[in-house]
Amino acid sequence: MSSSARPSAAPGAFPASPPSRVLLGPGPSDPAPQVLEALSRPSVGHLDPAMLQLLDTIRERLGHVFQSRNPWTFALSGTGTAGMEASLCNLLEPGDRALVAVHGYFGARMAEICRRLGAQVEIVESEWGQASDVAALRHAAAGRRFKLVCCVHAETSTGVLMDLVPMRALADELGALLVVDAVTSLGCIPLDVDGWKLDAVYSCSQKGLSCISGLSPITFSERARESVRQRRASVPSFYLDLNLLSEYWGGAHAYHHTASSNMYAALGEALRLVTEEGLSARIERHRLHSKALQAGLAAMGLELLARPDIRLPQLLAVRIPDGVDDARVRGRLLRNFGIEIGGGLGPLKGRIWRIGLMGQGAHRRNVCLALAALRVALHLEERKPRADGVLAADQMYADGN
Ligand SMILES: *Cc1c(COP(=O)(O)O)cnc(C)c1O
């Protein structure tokens, strides 16, 4: 027998095709069949006229979903975190002041990236499960001027929505640009980049847009673009330098990196599906199916972390009842029903489940399937649900909202 340390390629080590899942976690969501089909179209070069035309189409469609006319509207190669890193590394220089609103895992990630860029970071934490407290942010700013105010629109770790209008007012008072994480909001809930005067907004391809993961839509206001142009030093990341990327997407189409035509074809298709459905119809669909799911969960005696007025329809954080084993329930949902839901992050680990109804995943069959599967899983935990969640959801649909 060989004792070689070479990795083995034993047959069966990798399944020939991945298992079929129902993705009801905090992302990724299930891509539409048309998106997967688009992915398998022939590859073209990153400077092929067809590719450049595709990029133009994507910009135009992204402008629509972001509700923005910003010329700097792109989809970066990389996941949502690439958009976060790009927004911050293009706008911040060492020593700049950044005020970061943290009310969950992703706000903390923004603060960490600001710190790594050498900024003076002022973090204001609110309790996980609450929205950020604008008065506390104002107090912490203590009348100083800031380069950036940063916040998360839809905090996926807690299922909490942050109202961006008072954040804009605060940023104006501090002379700051407003950077917004819209990774879980784009395509699910209202997001009005121009109307709300947001300066730098980024998202991802795999949540509300139901594309595959790997691309990060981003948009910069005129003011944010000017701020990048006025930098003293060059952007510390070559790959995420928006000055260079804008020369690939626009004007001269200068080579910067080998953008994947297949992934952009998939994103173009996902955005076409959004446009075909209509943005407001899509938002309404998320609201409706979330209401039905919430009715079902309530009937089963399950409680949600976020108050109704700050609750995200597309991502519900459900409190795990005492005595119920988090991992065992999620394991059962996955093995017996093929359903993926999320667990809690940070201080909420073991205390919540996160159920996502995002993009293509927000439909009636998924609501009923999730409720039926949870009922079985809770039964097996010796937790008899109070009433039938599926029936309660059904009643909600029958009543029509
Ligand atoms: C998922 C998520 C991210 C990170 O996106 P990736 O695509 O995983 O890199 C950032 N912010 C929020 C709010 C998210 O939900």
XYZ file of C-alpha atoms and ligand atoms in Angstrom:
416
model
C 0.000 0.000 0.000
C 1.282 3.422 -0.814
C 1.613 5.747 2.100
C 1.917 8.741 -0.206
C 0.405 11.904 1.190
C -1.061 12.800 -2.188
C -4.728 13.681 -2.027
C -6.787 10.755 -3.281
C -9.331 11.018 -6.038
C -11.262 7.972 -4.845
C -14.494 7.421 -6.771
C -17.398 8.652 -4.725
C -15.321 11.184 -2.836
C -17.344 13.901 -4.533
C -20.944 13.416 -5.597
C -21.339 13.639 -9.361
C -24.016 16.220 -8.824
C -24.830 18.201 -5.699
C -27.936 17.304 -3.695
C -31.081 19.197 -4.539
C -31.865 21.580 -1.704
C -34.542 24.082 -0.866
C -32.502 27.114 0.143
C -34.434 28.919 2.886
C -31.528 30.319 4.853
C -29.939 33.780 4.933
C -28.482 33.151 1.455
C -27.799 31.878 -1.073
C -31.361 31.637 -2.391
C -32.375 29.185 -5.107
C -31.517 30.540 -8.563
C -34.219 30.369 -11.221
C -33.724 27.676 -13.912
C -33.290 30.457 -16.507
C -30.344 31.798 -14.493
C -28.645 28.392 -14.418
C -29.286 28.037 -18.128
C -27.725 31.451 -18.809
C -24.653 30.344 -16.862
C -24.082 27.470 -19.277
C -24.087 29.587 -22.452
C -20.748 29.742 -24.325
C -18.002 31.856 -22.774
C -16.895 35.003 -24.561
C -13.848 37.155 -23.897
C -14.004 39.979 -21.414
C -13.533 42.505 -24.263
C -15.852 40.808 -26.776
C -18.425 43.291 -28.139
C -21.150 40.941 -26.859
C -19.661 41.088 -23.367
C -19.441 44.889 -23.433
C -23.059 45.038 -24.530
C -23.990 42.690 -21.678
C -22.216 44.983 -19.197
C -24.207 47.951 -20.522
C -27.436 46.009 -20.101
C -26.486 44.999 -16.563
C -25.704 48.620 -15.646
C -29.024 49.765 -16.958
C -30.948 47.024 -15.122
C -28.975 47.592 -11.923
C -29.799 51.285 -12.152
C -33.436 50.276 -12.119
C -33.231 47.912 -9.120
C -31.099 50.420 -7.191
C -33.434 53.242 -8.317
C -30.439 55.295 -9.351
C -29.041 57.205 -12.318
C -25.473 57.072 -10.945
C -22.950 56.583 -13.766
C -20.836 54.526 -11.366
C -23.127 51.520 -11.178
C -21.369 48.208 -11.695
C -21.341 44.587 -10.581
C -17.923 43.694 -9.179
C -16.294 40.277 -9.462
C -16.577 38.948 -5.910
C -19.331 38.354 -3.356
C -21.115 40.938 -1.191
C -18.045 41.321 0.986
C -16.115 42.517 -2.093
C -18.688 45.300 -2.466
C -18.254 46.183 1.207
C -14.482 46.236 0.870
C -14.647 48.217 -2.405
C -16.963 50.866 -0.937
C -14.736 51.391 2.063
C -11.306 51.117 0.444
C -12.193 53.574 -2.320
C -13.578 56.175 0.099
C -11.339 55.929 3.158
C -7.752 57.051 3.575
C -5.638 56.455 6.685
C -6.692 58.786 9.488
C -10.178 59.523 8.059
C -12.994 59.325 10.584
C -15.750 56.727 10.088
C -18.851 56.416 12.256
C -20.188 52.856 12.085
C -23.618 51.797 13.297
C -23.414 48.226 14.551
C -26.504 46.226 15.438
C -25.414 42.823 14.243
C -22.716 40.769 12.580
C -22.394 42.689 9.310
C -22.125 46.155 10.853
C -19.228 44.755 12.870
C -17.628 43.524 9.628
C -17.871 47.045 8.147
C -16.148 48.439 11.244
C -13.387 45.829 10.982
C -12.682 46.716 7.339
C -12.588 50.456 8.223
C -10.082 49.616 10.957
C -7.867 47.636 8.583
C -7.832 50.622 6.219
C -6.306 52.759 8.947
C -9.376 54.902 9.589
C -10.279 56.342 13.007
C -13.350 54.250 13.669
C -16.131 55.280 16.021
C -18.385 52.277 16.640
C -21.840 52.693 18.167
C -23.374 49.359 19.106
C -27.056 48.772 19.580
C -28.484 45.566 20.970
C -28.695 42.750 18.401
C -32.382 42.517 17.465
C -32.910 46.291 17.692
C -32.339 48.902 14.988
C -29.381 51.272 15.354
C -30.086 54.207 17.641
C -29.567 57.413 15.634
C -29.595 59.612 18.761
C -26.784 57.497 20.244
C -24.817 57.841 17.006
C -25.280 61.622 17.047
C -24.185 61.741 20.670
C -21.041 59.679 19.962
C -20.137 61.906 17.009
C -20.003 64.816 19.477
C -20.204 67.482 16.787
C -17.013 66.320 14.998
C -16.861 65.984 11.221
C -16.690 62.505 9.691
C -15.696 61.214 6.275
C -18.192 58.344 6.375
C -21.282 57.166 8.186
C -21.748 53.409 7.639
C -24.785 51.245 8.293
C -26.531 48.038 7.285
C -29.967 48.428 5.706
C -31.102 44.835 6.269
C -29.112 43.176 9.082
C -29.198 39.520 8.073
C -27.854 38.312 11.414
C -30.958 39.579 13.273
C -33.688 40.124 10.665
C -33.804 43.848 11.466
C -34.491 46.731 9.075
C -32.728 50.091 9.507
C -34.557 53.224 8.354
C -32.086 55.091 6.127
C -33.774 58.503 6.130
C -32.610 59.553 9.638
C -29.172 58.109 8.795
C -28.969 60.453 5.809
C -29.912 63.398 8.019
C -27.201 62.440 10.505
C -24.578 62.059 7.767
C -25.499 65.545 6.493
C -25.003 67.014 9.972
C -21.528 65.433 10.158
C -20.514 66.403 6.617
C -20.205 62.692 5.823
C -20.895 60.380 2.925
C -23.398 57.621 3.727
C -22.286 54.049 2.982
C -25.069 51.449 3.006
C -24.915 47.652 3.058
C -27.870 46.562 0.939
C -26.719 42.952 0.573
C -30.009 41.507 1.851
C -32.329 44.343 0.858
C -31.800 44.698 -2.909
C -34.708 43.137 -4.773
C -36.696 42.296 -1.605
C -37.744 45.570 0.053
C -37.862 49.218 -1.058
C -34.413 50.731 -1.674
C -34.344 54.186 -3.258
C -30.695 55.116 -3.746
C -31.278 58.497 -5.455
C -34.432 59.423 -3.536
C -32.773 58.750 -0.172
C -29.463 60.314 -1.346
C -27.310 57.307 -0.458
C -23.657 57.739 -1.469
C -22.187 54.246 -1.699
C -24.401 51.185 -1.778
C -23.390 47.577 -2.385
C -25.199 44.264 -2.571
C -24.685 40.681 -3.741
C -25.964 38.460 -6.519
C -27.158 35.482 -4.451
C -29.819 36.775 -2.061
C -32.688 39.001 -3.258
C -31.634 38.741 -6.905
C -31.485 34.911 -6.858
C -28.436 34.647 -9.072
C -25.473 32.470 -8.087
C -23.006 33.954 -5.646
C -19.902 35.657 -7.010
C -20.907 39.149 -8.116
C -21.443 42.311 -6.136
C -23.648 45.120 -7.492
C -22.423 48.518 -6.362
C -23.393 52.139 -6.979
C -21.628 55.412 -6.087
C -23.255 58.853 -6.039
C -21.681 61.805 -7.836
C -20.342 63.057 -4.490
C -18.818 59.676 -3.658
C -17.263 59.484 -7.125
C -15.763 62.949 -6.661
C -14.366 61.885 -3.299
C -12.587 58.910 -4.927
C -11.180 61.202 -7.621
C -9.849 63.616 -4.977
C -7.935 61.002 -3.019
C -4.436 61.941 -1.861
C -3.150 58.376 -2.285
C -4.191 55.649 -4.732
C -6.779 53.073 -3.652
C -4.941 50.386 -1.634
C -6.637 47.535 -3.552
C -5.822 47.266 -7.252
C -8.577 44.702 -7.852
C -11.326 46.843 -6.298
C -10.130 50.263 -7.542
C -13.291 51.855 -8.936
C -11.336 54.361 -11.043
C -9.779 51.436 -12.915
C -13.008 49.426 -12.991
C -14.912 52.375 -14.427
C -12.440 52.406 -17.323
C -13.276 48.772 -18.026
C -17.053 49.226 -17.730
C -17.147 52.567 -19.555
C -15.213 54.657 -22.067
C -12.065 52.912 -23.233
C -12.993 49.436 -21.915
C -9.413 48.987 -20.757
C -8.428 45.510 -19.597
C -8.434 45.261 -15.803
C -9.229 41.610 -14.991
C -10.836 38.687 -16.814
C -14.472 39.267 -15.902
C -16.476 36.049 -16.249
C -18.922 36.322 -19.145
C -20.856 33.327 -17.812
C -21.460 34.885 -14.424
C -22.486 38.188 -15.981
C -24.852 36.354 -18.330
C -26.449 34.754 -15.271
C -26.747 38.113 -13.500
C -28.186 39.720 -16.626
C -30.843 37.001 -16.687
C -31.605 37.353 -12.968
C -32.041 41.103 -13.460
C -34.240 40.523 -16.478
C -36.496 38.362 -14.306
C -36.707 41.185 -11.738
C -37.667 43.662 -14.445
C -40.175 41.261 -15.970
C -41.915 40.766 -12.630
C -41.682 44.458 -11.756
C -39.904 45.821 -8.715
C -43.031 46.740 -6.782
C -44.735 43.398 -7.529
C -41.589 41.642 -6.298
C -41.559 43.643 -3.068
C -45.240 42.900 -2.555
C -44.603 39.165 -3.148
C -41.967 39.154 -0.397
C -44.380 40.925 1.963
C -47.253 38.547 1.265
C -45.358 35.271 1.678
C -43.551 36.536 4.752
C -46.894 37.424 6.336
C -48.141 33.903 5.693
C -44.965 32.389 7.137
C -45.228 34.641 10.182
C -48.857 33.597 10.697
C -47.794 29.962 10.580
C -44.904 30.412 12.989
C -47.118 32.331 15.430
C -49.747 29.576 15.303
C -47.048 27.077 16.233
C -46.129 29.186 19.255
C -42.788 30.351 17.837
C -41.615 33.898 18.545
C -39.617 36.266 16.353
C -36.626 38.300 17.486
C -37.446 41.587 15.729
C -40.435 43.806 16.534
C -43.012 43.972 13.710
C -42.161 47.599 12.781
C -38.464 46.803 12.150
C -38.898 43.226 10.897
C -37.486 42.208 7.514
C -40.009 40.237 5.464
C -37.283 38.373 3.568
C -35.392 37.098 6.632
C -37.110 36.046 9.836
C -35.108 35.427 12.997
C -37.063 32.844 15.018
C -36.339 32.320 18.697
C -35.444 28.684 19.409
C -37.744 27.406 22.184
C -36.046 26.370 25.432
C -34.927 22.751 25.448
C -34.876 22.446 21.655
C -31.569 21.431 20.093
C -30.635 23.935 17.376
C -28.246 21.749 15.378
C -30.426 18.638 15.606
C -33.452 20.465 14.197
C -31.490 22.056 11.348
C -29.869 18.692 10.639
C -33.284 17.029 10.386
C -34.643 19.723 8.097
C -31.658 19.247 5.804
C -31.545 15.445 5.793
C -35.251 14.646 5.781
C -36.651 17.535 3.778
C -33.658 18.938 1.895
C -34.362 22.311 3.518
C -31.542 24.639 4.498
C -32.242 27.273 7.135
C -29.630 29.320 8.995
C -28.457 29.257 12.587
C -27.586 32.286 14.705
C -24.307 34.222 14.537
C -22.263 35.640 17.426
C -24.312 36.191 20.585
C -27.372 34.672 18.872
C -25.711 31.319 18.123
C -27.964 28.531 19.398
C -30.695 31.089 20.192
C -32.279 31.768 16.796
C -32.982 30.187 13.440
C -32.918 32.359 10.362
C -35.496 31.582 7.706
C -35.111 33.373 4.397
C -37.743 33.887 1.736
C -35.572 35.701 -0.767
C -35.994 36.337 -4.459
C -37.216 33.226 -6.280
C -37.618 31.472 -2.931
C -40.479 33.678 -1.745
C -43.479 31.584 -2.769
C -46.363 29.679 -1.241
C -45.007 26.169 -1.664
C -41.857 27.060 0.272
C -43.887 28.658 3.074
C -46.005 25.516 3.493
C -43.038 23.177 3.157
C -41.015 25.052 5.776
C -43.920 25.077 8.235
C -44.736 21.390 7.724
C -41.101 20.369 8.122
C -40.659 22.489 11.253
C -43.742 20.891 12.752
C -42.256 17.433 12.320
C -38.856 18.535 13.624
C -40.406 20.113 16.736
C -42.529 17.015 17.359
C -39.367 14.950 17.381
C -37.961 17.368 19.977
C -40.987 16.517 22.173
C -42.323 19.999 21.481
C -45.869 19.688 20.336
C -46.580 22.831 18.271
C -49.598 24.722 19.599
C -51.552 24.695 16.342
C -50.988 23.763 12.722
C -48.777 26.373 11.067
C -49.658 25.299 7.529
C -53.358 25.777 8.211
C -52.747 29.216 9.674
C -50.675 30.218 6.626
C -53.367 28.829 4.364
C -55.950 30.917 6.176
C -53.786 34.014 5.664
C -53.626 33.357 1.924
C -57.378 32.766 1.793
C -58.044 36.067 3.561
C -55.788 37.751 0.991
C -53.122 39.473 3.079
C -24.475 38.061 3.205
C -24.154 39.409 3.703
C -22.899 40.007 3.508
C -21.740 39.257 2.921
O -21.987 38.877 1.631
P -21.132 37.667 0.982
O -21.801 37.540 -0.355
O -21.325 36.495 1.870
O -19.733 38.099 0.886
C -22.718 41.314 3.920
N -23.709 42.002 4.510
C -24.915 41.462 4.746
C -25.977 42.272 5.399
C -25.175 40.156 4.348
O -26.371 39.603 4.584
